[in-house]
Amino acid sequence: ADDRGEGSANDKQAVLAHGTWLAFLYDQWQVCRDSCGRDLQRLMMWTMQRALYDPRSLSRMPLAVTPTFSLLSLALQVLVDETQMICTAHQIRASTVRGSSKSLPPAAAAELAQCGLLRDKVLAAAMWWFAGLPSWTRLEAREAEAAASTLERFAMLVTAADAAELDYLPAPATAPDRRSRAAEGKWCTAEGEVAEQPLKLARERQLLGVLCRHEAARLRLWAEPLAFNQREIARIKKMKQKMKANV
């Protein structure tokens, strides 16, 4: 897609089609988690893995904010459910997952490693979107509000306690996303630093939470500058002060 607002970047029908597809997937996930067997639950996990096979292939055009972060939010929810189901099926406690992967049953370790790979792809896709924010926003007020709400929902999910448990998932044997970013000097993880992985992932999640909330506020200001009241402005100033304090 074109980030400059040319060509297919303004195709609202294409974005609408993605929204319909995501709504269908969300409905299927709700059914799977409540009443279906493991086969359909694994199918949903596989669908998320395929959808995020290449995180950098996701569009970064302004109109794609809502479907992109709706997909990432759904992937996080599916991932949390799948991790809990794997632990329940293999009778694994959370403290065991937090320990060495060598203490896990081989079958459980393999399944959890796939969850770890999807976790990495979700975070990579979100970071990739923020790596090249569009310099303009041609959205109607309704579209901007929907995008802001979607960003805030992802921020809530990615910083929640359930997402924090995903930091301890064992890393897969091959992690193409991390290796490629390490080769480019954009990923500060080296082999053998497994013990530091949860801390680095926690920082990445917190950063994404800040970025999403800041972008949501920017979109609301863009859509309705006169309605952007003093409370929202004060919240942004407080957020910036917090960011400076954490540097």
JSON list of C-alpha atoms in Angstrom, two decimals:
[
{"chain": "A", "resi": 1, "resn": "ALA", "atom": "CA", "xyz": [0.00, 0.00, 0.00]},
{"chain": "A", "resi": 2, "resn": "ASP", "atom": "CA", "xyz": [1.04, 3.60, -0.58]},
{"chain": "A", "resi": 3, "resn": "ASP", "atom": "CA", "xyz": [1.86, 5.57, 2.59]},
{"chain": "A", "resi": 4, "resn": "ARG", "atom": "CA", "xyz": [1.73, 8.88, 0.67]},
{"chain": "A", "resi": 5, "resn": "GLY", "atom": "CA", "xyz": [-1.97, 8.67, -0.06]},
{"chain": "A", "resi": 6, "resn": "GLU", "atom": "CA", "xyz": [-1.73, 7.59, -3.67]},
{"chain": "A", "resi": 7, "resn": "GLY", "atom": "CA", "xyz": [-3.25, 4.67, -5.49]},
{"chain": "A", "resi": 8, "resn": "SER", "atom": "CA", "xyz": [-4.73, 1.88, -3.42]},
{"chain": "A", "resi": 9, "resn": "ALA", "atom": "CA", "xyz": [-3.92, 3.60, -0.11]},
{"chain": "A", "resi": 10, "resn": "ASN", "atom": "CA", "xyz": [-7.28, 5.39, -0.34]},
{"chain": "A", "resi": 11, "resn": "ASP", "atom": "CA", "xyz": [-9.32, 2.31, -1.27]},
{"chain": "A", "resi": 12, "resn": "LYS", "atom": "CA", "xyz": [-11.89, 2.24, 1.53]},
{"chain": "A", "resi": 13, "resn": "GLN", "atom": "CA", "xyz": [-13.59, -0.81, 0.03]},
{"chain": "A", "resi": 14, "resn": "ALA", "atom": "CA", "xyz": [-10.41, -2.85, 0.50]},
{"chain": "A", "resi": 15, "resn": "VAL", "atom": "CA", "xyz": [-10.20, -1.77, 4.14]},
{"chain": "A", "resi": 16, "resn": "LEU", "atom": "CA", "xyz": [-13.88, -2.58, 4.63]},
{"chain": "A", "resi": 17, "resn": "ALA", "atom": "CA", "xyz": [-13.29, -6.09, 3.29]},
{"chain": "A", "resi": 18, "resn": "HIS", "atom": "CA", "xyz": [-10.52, -6.65, 5.84]},
{"chain": "A", "resi": 19, "resn": "GLY", "atom": "CA", "xyz": [-12.81, -5.40, 8.59]},
{"chain": "A", "resi": 20, "resn": "THR", "atom": "CA", "xyz": [-15.50, -7.90, 7.58]},
{"chain": "A", "resi": 21, "resn": "TRP", "atom": "CA", "xyz": [-12.96, -10.74, 7.56]},
{"chain": "A", "resi": 22, "resn": "LEU", "atom": "CA", "xyz": [-11.70, -9.78, 11.02]},
{"chain": "A", "resi": 23, "resn": "ALA", "atom": "CA", "xyz": [-15.24, -9.57, 12.40]},
{"chain": "A", "resi": 24, "resn": "PHE", "atom": "CA", "xyz": [-15.85, -13.11, 11.13]},
{"chain": "A", "resi": 25, "resn": "LEU", "atom": "CA", "xyz": [-12.61, -14.35, 12.73]},
{"chain": "A", "resi": 26, "resn": "TYR", "atom": "CA", "xyz": [-13.50, -12.69, 16.02]},
{"chain": "A", "resi": 27, "resn": "ASP", "atom": "CA", "xyz": [-16.91, -14.41, 16.05]},
{"chain": "A", "resi": 28, "resn": "GLN", "atom": "CA", "xyz": [-15.26, -17.76, 15.28]},
{"chain": "A", "resi": 29, "resn": "TRP", "atom": "CA", "xyz": [-12.76, -17.25, 18.09]},
{"chain": "A", "resi": 30, "resn": "GLN", "atom": "CA", "xyz": [-15.58, -16.56, 20.56]},
{"chain": "A", "resi": 31, "resn": "VAL", "atom": "CA", "xyz": [-17.26, -19.81, 19.52]},
{"chain": "A", "resi": 32, "resn": "CYS", "atom": "CA", "xyz": [-14.01, -21.81, 19.63]},
{"chain": "A", "resi": 33, "resn": "ARG", "atom": "CA", "xyz": [-13.01, -20.70, 23.10]},
{"chain": "A", "resi": 34, "resn": "ASP", "atom": "CA", "xyz": [-16.41, -21.52, 24.58]},
{"chain": "A", "resi": 35, "resn": "SER", "atom": "CA", "xyz": [-17.59, -24.76, 23.02]},
{"chain": "A", "resi": 36, "resn": "CYS", "atom": "CA", "xyz": [-15.26, -26.23, 20.38]},
{"chain": "A", "resi": 37, "resn": "GLY", "atom": "CA", "xyz": [-12.58, -28.87, 20.60]},
{"chain": "A", "resi": 38, "resn": "ARG", "atom": "CA", "xyz": [-8.83, -28.43, 20.36]},
{"chain": "A", "resi": 39, "resn": "ASP", "atom": "CA", "xyz": [-8.79, -28.98, 16.60]},
{"chain": "A", "resi": 40, "resn": "LEU", "atom": "CA", "xyz": [-10.70, -25.78, 15.89]},
{"chain": "A", "resi": 41, "resn": "GLN", "atom": "CA", "xyz": [-8.72, -23.91, 18.51]},
{"chain": "A", "resi": 42, "resn": "ARG", "atom": "CA", "xyz": [-5.49, -24.99, 16.83]},
{"chain": "A", "resi": 43, "resn": "LEU", "atom": "CA", "xyz": [-6.96, -23.91, 13.49]},
{"chain": "A", "resi": 44, "resn": "MET", "atom": "CA", "xyz": [-7.55, -20.43, 14.88]},
{"chain": "A", "resi": 45, "resn": "MET", "atom": "CA", "xyz": [-3.96, -20.34, 16.14]},
{"chain": "A", "resi": 46, "resn": "TRP", "atom": "CA", "xyz": [-2.73, -21.44, 12.70]},
{"chain": "A", "resi": 47, "resn": "THR", "atom": "CA", "xyz": [-4.84, -18.73, 11.05]},
{"chain": "A", "resi": 48, "resn": "MET", "atom": "CA", "xyz": [-3.18, -16.07, 13.20]},
{"chain": "A", "resi": 49, "resn": "GLN", "atom": "CA", "xyz": [0.26, -17.47, 12.38]},
{"chain": "A", "resi": 50, "resn": "ARG", "atom": "CA", "xyz": [-0.46, -17.33, 8.66]},
{"chain": "A", "resi": 51, "resn": "ALA", "atom": "CA", "xyz": [-1.96, -13.84, 8.86]},
{"chain": "A", "resi": 52, "resn": "LEU", "atom": "CA", "xyz": [1.23, -12.59, 10.54]},
{"chain": "A", "resi": 53, "resn": "TYR", "atom": "CA", "xyz": [3.64, -14.78, 8.58]},
{"chain": "A", "resi": 54, "resn": "ASP", "atom": "CA", "xyz": [5.52, -11.66, 7.45]},
{"chain": "A", "resi": 55, "resn": "PRO", "atom": "CA", "xyz": [4.85, -8.78, 9.89]},
{"chain": "A", "resi": 56, "resn": "ARG", "atom": "CA", "xyz": [6.35, -6.26, 7.47]},
{"chain": "A", "resi": 57, "resn": "SER", "atom": "CA", "xyz": [3.83, -7.11, 4.78]},
{"chain": "A", "resi": 58, "resn": "LEU", "atom": "CA", "xyz": [1.01, -5.43, 6.73]},
{"chain": "A", "resi": 59, "resn": "SER", "atom": "CA", "xyz": [-0.10, -2.10, 5.34]},
{"chain": "A", "resi": 60, "resn": "ARG", "atom": "CA", "xyz": [0.89, 1.10, 7.12]},
{"chain": "A", "resi": 61, "resn": "MET", "atom": "CA", "xyz": [-1.50, 3.42, 5.31]},
{"chain": "A", "resi": 62, "resn": "PRO", "atom": "CA", "xyz": [-3.68, 5.60, 7.58]},
{"chain": "A", "resi": 63, "resn": "LEU", "atom": "CA", "xyz": [-6.88, 3.75, 6.68]},
{"chain": "A", "resi": 64, "resn": "ALA", "atom": "CA", "xyz": [-5.30, 0.45, 7.74]},
{"chain": "A", "resi": 65, "resn": "VAL", "atom": "CA", "xyz": [-4.89, 1.41, 11.40]},
{"chain": "A", "resi": 66, "resn": "THR", "atom": "CA", "xyz": [-8.18, -0.14, 12.49]},
{"chain": "A", "resi": 67, "resn": "PRO", "atom": "CA", "xyz": [-7.90, -3.52, 10.69]},
{"chain": "A", "resi": 68, "resn": "THR", "atom": "CA", "xyz": [-4.18, -3.85, 11.47]},
{"chain": "A", "resi": 69, "resn": "PHE", "atom": "CA", "xyz": [-4.48, -3.35, 15.20]},
{"chain": "A", "resi": 70, "resn": "SER", "atom": "CA", "xyz": [-7.75, -5.28, 15.34]},
{"chain": "A", "resi": 71, "resn": "LEU", "atom": "CA", "xyz": [-5.83, -8.23, 13.88]},
{"chain": "A", "resi": 72, "resn": "LEU", "atom": "CA", "xyz": [-3.00, -7.79, 16.39]},
{"chain": "A", "resi": 73, "resn": "SER", "atom": "CA", "xyz": [-5.47, -7.54, 19.28]},
{"chain": "A", "resi": 74, "resn": "LEU", "atom": "CA", "xyz": [-7.22, -10.72, 18.17]},
{"chain": "A", "resi": 75, "resn": "ALA", "atom": "CA", "xyz": [-3.88, -12.50, 17.79]},
{"chain": "A", "resi": 76, "resn": "LEU", "atom": "CA", "xyz": [-2.94, -11.53, 21.36]},
{"chain": "A", "resi": 77, "resn": "GLN", "atom": "CA", "xyz": [-6.25, -12.82, 22.72]},
{"chain": "A", "resi": 78, "resn": "VAL", "atom": "CA", "xyz": [-5.93, -16.08, 20.79]},
{"chain": "A", "resi": 79, "resn": "LEU", "atom": "CA", "xyz": [-2.35, -16.40, 22.00]},
{"chain": "A", "resi": 80, "resn": "VAL", "atom": "CA", "xyz": [-3.26, -15.94, 25.67]},
{"chain": "A", "resi": 81, "resn": "ASP", "atom": "CA", "xyz": [-6.04, -18.53, 25.39]},
{"chain": "A", "resi": 82, "resn": "GLU", "atom": "CA", "xyz": [-3.83, -21.01, 23.53]},
{"chain": "A", "resi": 83, "resn": "THR", "atom": "CA", "xyz": [-1.03, -20.69, 26.10]},
{"chain": "A", "resi": 84, "resn": "GLN", "atom": "CA", "xyz": [-3.43, -21.31, 28.97]},
{"chain": "A", "resi": 85, "resn": "MET", "atom": "CA", "xyz": [-4.95, -24.31, 27.19]},
{"chain": "A", "resi": 86, "resn": "ILE", "atom": "CA", "xyz": [-1.53, -25.84, 26.53]},
{"chain": "A", "resi": 87, "resn": "CYS", "atom": "CA", "xyz": [-0.56, -25.44, 30.18]},
{"chain": "A", "resi": 88, "resn": "THR", "atom": "CA", "xyz": [-3.86, -26.97, 31.28]},
{"chain": "A", "resi": 89, "resn": "ALA", "atom": "CA", "xyz": [-3.59, -29.90, 28.85]},
{"chain": "A", "resi": 90, "resn": "HIS", "atom": "CA", "xyz": [-0.06, -30.74, 30.01]},
{"chain": "A", "resi": 91, "resn": "GLN", "atom": "CA", "xyz": [-0.78, -29.88, 33.66]},
{"chain": "A", "resi": 92, "resn": "ILE", "atom": "CA", "xyz": [1.90, -27.18, 33.70]},
{"chain": "A", "resi": 93, "resn": "ARG", "atom": "CA", "xyz": [1.95, -24.39, 36.26]},
{"chain": "A", "resi": 94, "resn": "ALA", "atom": "CA", "xyz": [2.84, -20.82, 35.38]},
{"chain": "A", "resi": 95, "resn": "SER", "atom": "CA", "xyz": [5.92, -21.07, 37.58]},
{"chain": "A", "resi": 96, "resn": "THR", "atom": "CA", "xyz": [7.17, -23.95, 35.42]},
{"chain": "A", "resi": 97, "resn": "VAL", "atom": "CA", "xyz": [6.87, -21.87, 32.25]},
{"chain": "A", "resi": 98, "resn": "ARG", "atom": "CA", "xyz": [8.76, -19.07, 33.97]},
{"chain": "A", "resi": 99, "resn": "GLY", "atom": "CA", "xyz": [11.62, -21.46, 34.65]},
{"chain": "A", "resi": 100, "resn": "SER", "atom": "CA", "xyz": [13.93, -23.22, 32.23]},
{"chain": "A", "resi": 101, "resn": "SER", "atom": "CA", "xyz": [12.36, -24.63, 29.08]},
{"chain": "A", "resi": 102, "resn": "LYS", "atom": "CA", "xyz": [14.29, -27.84, 29.80]},
{"chain": "A", "resi": 103, "resn": "SER", "atom": "CA", "xyz": [11.88, -28.54, 32.66]},
{"chain": "A", "resi": 104, "resn": "LEU", "atom": "CA", "xyz": [8.93, -28.63, 30.26]},
{"chain": "A", "resi": 105, "resn": "PRO", "atom": "CA", "xyz": [7.65, -31.82, 28.60]},
{"chain": "A", "resi": 106, "resn": "PRO", "atom": "CA", "xyz": [8.96, -31.92, 24.99]},
{"chain": "A", "resi": 107, "resn": "ALA", "atom": "CA", "xyz": [5.49, -31.74, 23.46]},
{"chain": "A", "resi": 108, "resn": "ALA", "atom": "CA", "xyz": [4.51, -28.77, 25.63]},
{"chain": "A", "resi": 109, "resn": "ALA", "atom": "CA", "xyz": [7.80, -27.00, 24.96]},
{"chain": "A", "resi": 110, "resn": "ALA", "atom": "CA", "xyz": [7.27, -27.33, 21.19]},
{"chain": "A", "resi": 111, "resn": "GLU", "atom": "CA", "xyz": [3.72, -25.96, 21.36]},
{"chain": "A", "resi": 112, "resn": "LEU", "atom": "CA", "xyz": [4.70, -23.10, 23.66]},
{"chain": "A", "resi": 113, "resn": "ALA", "atom": "CA", "xyz": [7.61, -22.25, 21.37]},
{"chain": "A", "resi": 114, "resn": "GLN", "atom": "CA", "xyz": [5.11, -21.76, 18.53]},
{"chain": "A", "resi": 115, "resn": "CYS", "atom": "CA", "xyz": [3.19, -19.42, 20.81]},
{"chain": "A", "resi": 116, "resn": "GLY", "atom": "CA", "xyz": [6.44, -17.58, 21.46]},
{"chain": "A", "resi": 117, "resn": "LEU", "atom": "CA", "xyz": [6.98, -17.18, 17.73]},
{"chain": "A", "resi": 118, "resn": "LEU", "atom": "CA", "xyz": [3.50, -15.69, 17.27]},
{"chain": "A", "resi": 119, "resn": "ARG", "atom": "CA", "xyz": [4.13, -13.36, 20.21]},
{"chain": "A", "resi": 120, "resn": "ASP", "atom": "CA", "xyz": [7.28, -12.10, 18.51]},
{"chain": "A", "resi": 121, "resn": "LYS", "atom": "CA", "xyz": [5.39, -11.54, 15.25]},
{"chain": "A", "resi": 122, "resn": "VAL", "atom": "CA", "xyz": [2.64, -9.54, 16.97]},
{"chain": "A", "resi": 123, "resn": "LEU", "atom": "CA", "xyz": [5.17, -7.26, 18.65]},
{"chain": "A", "resi": 124, "resn": "ALA", "atom": "CA", "xyz": [7.23, -6.97, 15.46]},
{"chain": "A", "resi": 125, "resn": "ALA", "atom": "CA", "xyz": [4.17, -6.02, 13.40]},
{"chain": "A", "resi": 126, "resn": "ALA", "atom": "CA", "xyz": [3.16, -3.32, 15.88]},
{"chain": "A", "resi": 127, "resn": "MET", "atom": "CA", "xyz": [6.68, -1.91, 16.08]},
{"chain": "A", "resi": 128, "resn": "TRP", "atom": "CA", "xyz": [6.99, -2.00, 12.29]},
{"chain": "A", "resi": 129, "resn": "TRP", "atom": "CA", "xyz": [3.84, 0.08, 11.91]},
{"chain": "A", "resi": 130, "resn": "PHE", "atom": "CA", "xyz": [5.19, 2.76, 14.27]},
{"chain": "A", "resi": 131, "resn": "ALA", "atom": "CA", "xyz": [8.58, 2.70, 12.54]},
{"chain": "A", "resi": 132, "resn": "GLY", "atom": "CA", "xyz": [7.10, 4.61, 9.59]},
{"chain": "A", "resi": 133, "resn": "LEU", "atom": "CA", "xyz": [4.07, 6.59, 10.71]},
{"chain": "A", "resi": 134, "resn": "PRO", "atom": "CA", "xyz": [2.36, 8.46, 7.86]},
{"chain": "A", "resi": 135, "resn": "SER", "atom": "CA", "xyz": [3.00, 12.19, 7.92]},
{"chain": "A", "resi": 136, "resn": "TRP", "atom": "CA", "xyz": [-0.62, 12.93, 7.11]},
{"chain": "A", "resi": 137, "resn": "THR", "atom": "CA", "xyz": [-4.02, 11.57, 8.14]},
{"chain": "A", "resi": 138, "resn": "ARG", "atom": "CA", "xyz": [-6.87, 11.73, 5.67]},
{"chain": "A", "resi": 139, "resn": "LEU", "atom": "CA", "xyz": [-9.56, 10.26, 7.87]},
{"chain": "A", "resi": 140, "resn": "GLU", "atom": "CA", "xyz": [-13.10, 11.31, 8.63]},
{"chain": "A", "resi": 141, "resn": "ALA", "atom": "CA", "xyz": [-13.97, 11.97, 12.27]},
{"chain": "A", "resi": 142, "resn": "ARG", "atom": "CA", "xyz": [-15.78, 8.63, 12.55]},
{"chain": "A", "resi": 143, "resn": "GLU", "atom": "CA", "xyz": [-12.85, 6.72, 11.05]},
{"chain": "A", "resi": 144, "resn": "ALA", "atom": "CA", "xyz": [-10.34, 8.50, 13.27]},
{"chain": "A", "resi": 145, "resn": "GLU", "atom": "CA", "xyz": [-12.39, 7.69, 16.37]},
{"chain": "A", "resi": 146, "resn": "ALA", "atom": "CA", "xyz": [-12.58, 4.01, 15.37]},
{"chain": "A", "resi": 147, "resn": "ALA", "atom": "CA", "xyz": [-8.82, 3.92, 14.82]},
{"chain": "A", "resi": 148, "resn": "ALA", "atom": "CA", "xyz": [-8.17, 5.61, 18.17]},
{"chain": "A", "resi": 149, "resn": "SER", "atom": "CA", "xyz": [-10.41, 3.15, 20.00]},
{"chain": "A", "resi": 150, "resn": "THR", "atom": "CA", "xyz": [-8.67, 0.21, 18.32]},
{"chain": "A", "resi": 151, "resn": "LEU", "atom": "CA", "xyz": [-5.24, 1.53, 19.29]},
{"chain": "A", "resi": 152, "resn": "GLU", "atom": "CA", "xyz": [-6.34, 2.02, 22.90]},
{"chain": "A", "resi": 153, "resn": "ARG", "atom": "CA", "xyz": [-7.72, -1.51, 23.02]},
{"chain": "A", "resi": 154, "resn": "PHE", "atom": "CA", "xyz": [-4.43, -2.95, 21.75]},
{"chain": "A", "resi": 155, "resn": "ALA", "atom": "CA", "xyz": [-2.53, -0.83, 24.28]},
{"chain": "A", "resi": 156, "resn": "MET", "atom": "CA", "xyz": [-4.70, -2.26, 27.06]},
{"chain": "A", "resi": 157, "resn": "LEU", "atom": "CA", "xyz": [-4.18, -5.85, 25.88]},
{"chain": "A", "resi": 158, "resn": "VAL", "atom": "CA", "xyz": [-0.44, -5.62, 25.25]},
{"chain": "A", "resi": 159, "resn": "THR", "atom": "CA", "xyz": [0.23, -4.16, 28.71]},
{"chain": "A", "resi": 160, "resn": "ALA", "atom": "CA", "xyz": [-2.15, -6.44, 30.62]},
{"chain": "A", "resi": 161, "resn": "ALA", "atom": "CA", "xyz": [-1.07, -9.10, 33.12]},
{"chain": "A", "resi": 162, "resn": "ASP", "atom": "CA", "xyz": [-2.05, -11.90, 30.71]},
{"chain": "A", "resi": 163, "resn": "ALA", "atom": "CA", "xyz": [0.32, -10.51, 28.07]},
{"chain": "A", "resi": 164, "resn": "ALA", "atom": "CA", "xyz": [3.08, -10.28, 30.68]},
{"chain": "A", "resi": 165, "resn": "GLU", "atom": "CA", "xyz": [2.93, -14.06, 31.10]},
{"chain": "A", "resi": 166, "resn": "LEU", "atom": "CA", "xyz": [3.76, -14.41, 27.39]},
{"chain": "A", "resi": 167, "resn": "ASP", "atom": "CA", "xyz": [7.19, -12.88, 28.04]},
{"chain": "A", "resi": 168, "resn": "TYR", "atom": "CA", "xyz": [8.30, -16.16, 29.59]},
{"chain": "A", "resi": 169, "resn": "LEU", "atom": "CA", "xyz": [7.36, -18.42, 26.69]},
{"chain": "A", "resi": 170, "resn": "PRO", "atom": "CA", "xyz": [10.34, -20.42, 25.41]},
{"chain": "A", "resi": 171, "resn": "ALA", "atom": "CA", "xyz": [11.89, -19.01, 22.26]},
{"chain": "A", "resi": 172, "resn": "PRO", "atom": "CA", "xyz": [11.52, -21.16, 19.12]},
{"chain": "A", "resi": 173, "resn": "ALA", "atom": "CA", "xyz": [14.58, -22.92, 17.74]},
{"chain": "A", "resi": 174, "resn": "THR", "atom": "CA", "xyz": [14.59, -20.55, 14.77]},
{"chain": "A", "resi": 175, "resn": "ALA", "atom": "CA", "xyz": [13.28, -17.02, 15.04]},
{"chain": "A", "resi": 176, "resn": "PRO", "atom": "CA", "xyz": [13.61, -15.38, 11.62]},
{"chain": "A", "resi": 177, "resn": "ASP", "atom": "CA", "xyz": [12.19, -12.04, 12.74]},
{"chain": "A", "resi": 178, "resn": "ARG", "atom": "CA", "xyz": [14.69, -11.58, 15.52]},
{"chain": "A", "resi": 179, "resn": "ARG", "atom": "CA", "xyz": [17.64, -12.78, 13.49]},
{"chain": "A", "resi": 180, "resn": "SER", "atom": "CA", "xyz": [16.86, -10.45, 10.62]},
{"chain": "A", "resi": 181, "resn": "ARG", "atom": "CA", "xyz": [16.48, -7.49, 12.95]},
{"chain": "A", "resi": 182, "resn": "ALA", "atom": "CA", "xyz": [19.68, -8.42, 14.77]},
{"chain": "A", "resi": 183, "resn": "ALA", "atom": "CA", "xyz": [21.51, -8.49, 11.44]},
{"chain": "A", "resi": 184, "resn": "GLU", "atom": "CA", "xyz": [20.26, -4.97, 10.77]},
{"chain": "A", "resi": 185, "resn": "GLY", "atom": "CA", "xyz": [21.38, -3.80, 14.19]},
{"chain": "A", "resi": 186, "resn": "LYS", "atom": "CA", "xyz": [17.81, -3.13, 15.27]},
{"chain": "A", "resi": 187, "resn": "TRP", "atom": "CA", "xyz": [17.40, -5.92, 17.82]},
{"chain": "A", "resi": 188, "resn": "CYS", "atom": "CA", "xyz": [19.60, -5.97, 20.89]},
{"chain": "A", "resi": 189, "resn": "THR", "atom": "CA", "xyz": [19.22, -9.66, 21.74]},
{"chain": "A", "resi": 190, "resn": "ALA", "atom": "CA", "xyz": [22.20, -11.99, 21.41]},
{"chain": "A", "resi": 191, "resn": "GLU", "atom": "CA", "xyz": [22.36, -15.75, 21.69]},
{"chain": "A", "resi": 192, "resn": "GLY", "atom": "CA", "xyz": [22.54, -16.90, 25.29]},
{"chain": "A", "resi": 193, "resn": "GLU", "atom": "CA", "xyz": [20.64, -13.93, 26.73]},
{"chain": "A", "resi": 194, "resn": "VAL", "atom": "CA", "xyz": [17.52, -15.98, 27.42]},
{"chain": "A", "resi": 195, "resn": "ALA", "atom": "CA", "xyz": [17.39, -14.82, 31.03]},
{"chain": "A", "resi": 196, "resn": "GLU", "atom": "CA", "xyz": [17.05, -11.20, 29.87]},
{"chain": "A", "resi": 197, "resn": "GLN", "atom": "CA", "xyz": [14.28, -11.95, 27.36]},
{"chain": "A", "resi": 198, "resn": "PRO", "atom": "CA", "xyz": [11.31, -11.30, 29.71]},
{"chain": "A", "resi": 199, "resn": "LEU", "atom": "CA", "xyz": [12.70, -7.89, 30.72]},
{"chain": "A", "resi": 200, "resn": "LYS", "atom": "CA", "xyz": [13.28, -6.83, 27.10]},
{"chain": "A", "resi": 201, "resn": "LEU", "atom": "CA", "xyz": [9.85, -8.01, 26.02]},
{"chain": "A", "resi": 202, "resn": "ALA", "atom": "CA", "xyz": [8.24, -6.21, 28.95]},
{"chain": "A", "resi": 203, "resn": "ARG", "atom": "CA", "xyz": [9.94, -2.98, 27.91]},
{"chain": "A", "resi": 204, "resn": "GLU", "atom": "CA", "xyz": [8.83, -3.49, 24.32]},
{"chain": "A", "resi": 205, "resn": "ARG", "atom": "CA", "xyz": [5.23, -4.04, 25.42]},
{"chain": "A", "resi": 206, "resn": "GLN", "atom": "CA", "xyz": [5.28, -0.95, 27.63]},
{"chain": "A", "resi": 207, "resn": "LEU", "atom": "CA", "xyz": [6.70, 1.11, 24.78]},
{"chain": "A", "resi": 208, "resn": "LEU", "atom": "CA", "xyz": [3.97, -0.10, 22.45]},
{"chain": "A", "resi": 209, "resn": "GLY", "atom": "CA", "xyz": [1.37, 0.85, 25.04]},
{"chain": "A", "resi": 210, "resn": "VAL", "atom": "CA", "xyz": [2.75, 4.40, 25.19]},
{"chain": "A", "resi": 211, "resn": "LEU", "atom": "CA", "xyz": [2.99, 4.69, 21.40]},
{"chain": "A", "resi": 212, "resn": "CYS", "atom": "CA", "xyz": [-0.56, 3.43, 20.85]},
{"chain": "A", "resi": 213, "resn": "ARG", "atom": "CA", "xyz": [-2.09, 5.78, 23.42]},
{"chain": "A", "resi": 214, "resn": "HIS", "atom": "CA", "xyz": [-0.16, 8.73, 22.05]},
{"chain": "A", "resi": 215, "resn": "GLU", "atom": "CA", "xyz": [-1.24, 7.96, 18.48]},
{"chain": "A", "resi": 216, "resn": "ALA", "atom": "CA", "xyz": [-4.86, 7.54, 19.62]},
{"chain": "A", "resi": 217, "resn": "ALA", "atom": "CA", "xyz": [-4.75, 11.00, 21.19]},
{"chain": "A", "resi": 218, "resn": "ARG", "atom": "CA", "xyz": [-3.19, 12.44, 18.02]},
{"chain": "A", "resi": 219, "resn": "LEU", "atom": "CA", "xyz": [-5.95, 10.94, 15.87]},
{"chain": "A", "resi": 220, "resn": "ARG", "atom": "CA", "xyz": [-8.66, 12.43, 18.06]},
{"chain": "A", "resi": 221, "resn": "LEU", "atom": "CA", "xyz": [-6.97, 15.82, 17.92]},
{"chain": "A", "resi": 222, "resn": "TRP", "atom": "CA", "xyz": [-6.72, 15.55, 14.13]},
{"chain": "A", "resi": 223, "resn": "ALA", "atom": "CA", "xyz": [-10.37, 14.57, 13.74]},
{"chain": "A", "resi": 224, "resn": "GLU", "atom": "CA", "xyz": [-11.90, 17.12, 16.12]},
{"chain": "A", "resi": 225, "resn": "PRO", "atom": "CA", "xyz": [-9.37, 19.77, 17.14]},
{"chain": "A", "resi": 226, "resn": "LEU", "atom": "CA", "xyz": [-11.98, 22.06, 18.71]},
{"chain": "A", "resi": 227, "resn": "ALA", "atom": "CA", "xyz": [-13.48, 19.25, 20.77]},
{"chain": "A", "resi": 228, "resn": "PHE", "atom": "CA", "xyz": [-10.11, 18.12, 22.07]},
{"chain": "A", "resi": 229, "resn": "ASN", "atom": "CA", "xyz": [-10.59, 19.41, 25.62]},
{"chain": "A", "resi": 230, "resn": "GLN", "atom": "CA", "xyz": [-8.11, 20.42, 28.28]},
{"chain": "A", "resi": 231, "resn": "ARG", "atom": "CA", "xyz": [-8.37, 17.06, 30.03]},
{"chain": "A", "resi": 232, "resn": "GLU", "atom": "CA", "xyz": [-6.95, 15.26, 27.00]},
{"chain": "A", "resi": 233, "resn": "ILE", "atom": "CA", "xyz": [-4.18, 17.83, 26.62]},
{"chain": "A", "resi": 234, "resn": "ALA", "atom": "CA", "xyz": [-3.25, 17.43, 30.28]},
{"chain": "A", "resi": 235, "resn": "ARG", "atom": "CA", "xyz": [-3.19, 13.65, 29.84]},
{"chain": "A", "resi": 236, "resn": "ILE", "atom": "CA", "xyz": [-0.72, 13.92, 26.94]},
{"chain": "A", "resi": 237, "resn": "LYS", "atom": "CA", "xyz": [1.54, 16.24, 28.94]},
{"chain": "A", "resi": 238, "resn": "LYS", "atom": "CA", "xyz": [1.50, 13.80, 31.84]},
{"chain": "A", "resi": 239, "resn": "MET", "atom": "CA", "xyz": [2.34, 10.93, 29.49]},
{"chain": "A", "resi": 240, "resn": "LYS", "atom": "CA", "xyz": [5.29, 12.86, 28.03]},
{"chain": "A", "resi": 241, "resn": "GLN", "atom": "CA", "xyz": [6.60, 13.64, 31.51]},
{"chain": "A", "resi": 242, "resn": "LYS", "atom": "CA", "xyz": [6.37, 9.96, 32.40]},
{"chain": "A", "resi": 243, "resn": "MET", "atom": "CA", "xyz": [8.27, 9.02, 29.25]},
{"chain": "A", "resi": 244, "resn": "LYS", "atom": "CA", "xyz": [11.04, 11.51, 30.09]},
{"chain": "A", "resi": 245, "resn": "ALA", "atom": "CA", "xyz": [11.25, 10.15, 33.64]},
{"chain": "A", "resi": 246, "resn": "ASN", "atom": "CA", "xyz": [11.70, 6.59, 32.32]},
{"chain": "A", "resi": 247, "resn": "VAL", "atom": "CA", "xyz": [14.50, 7.52, 29.90]}
]
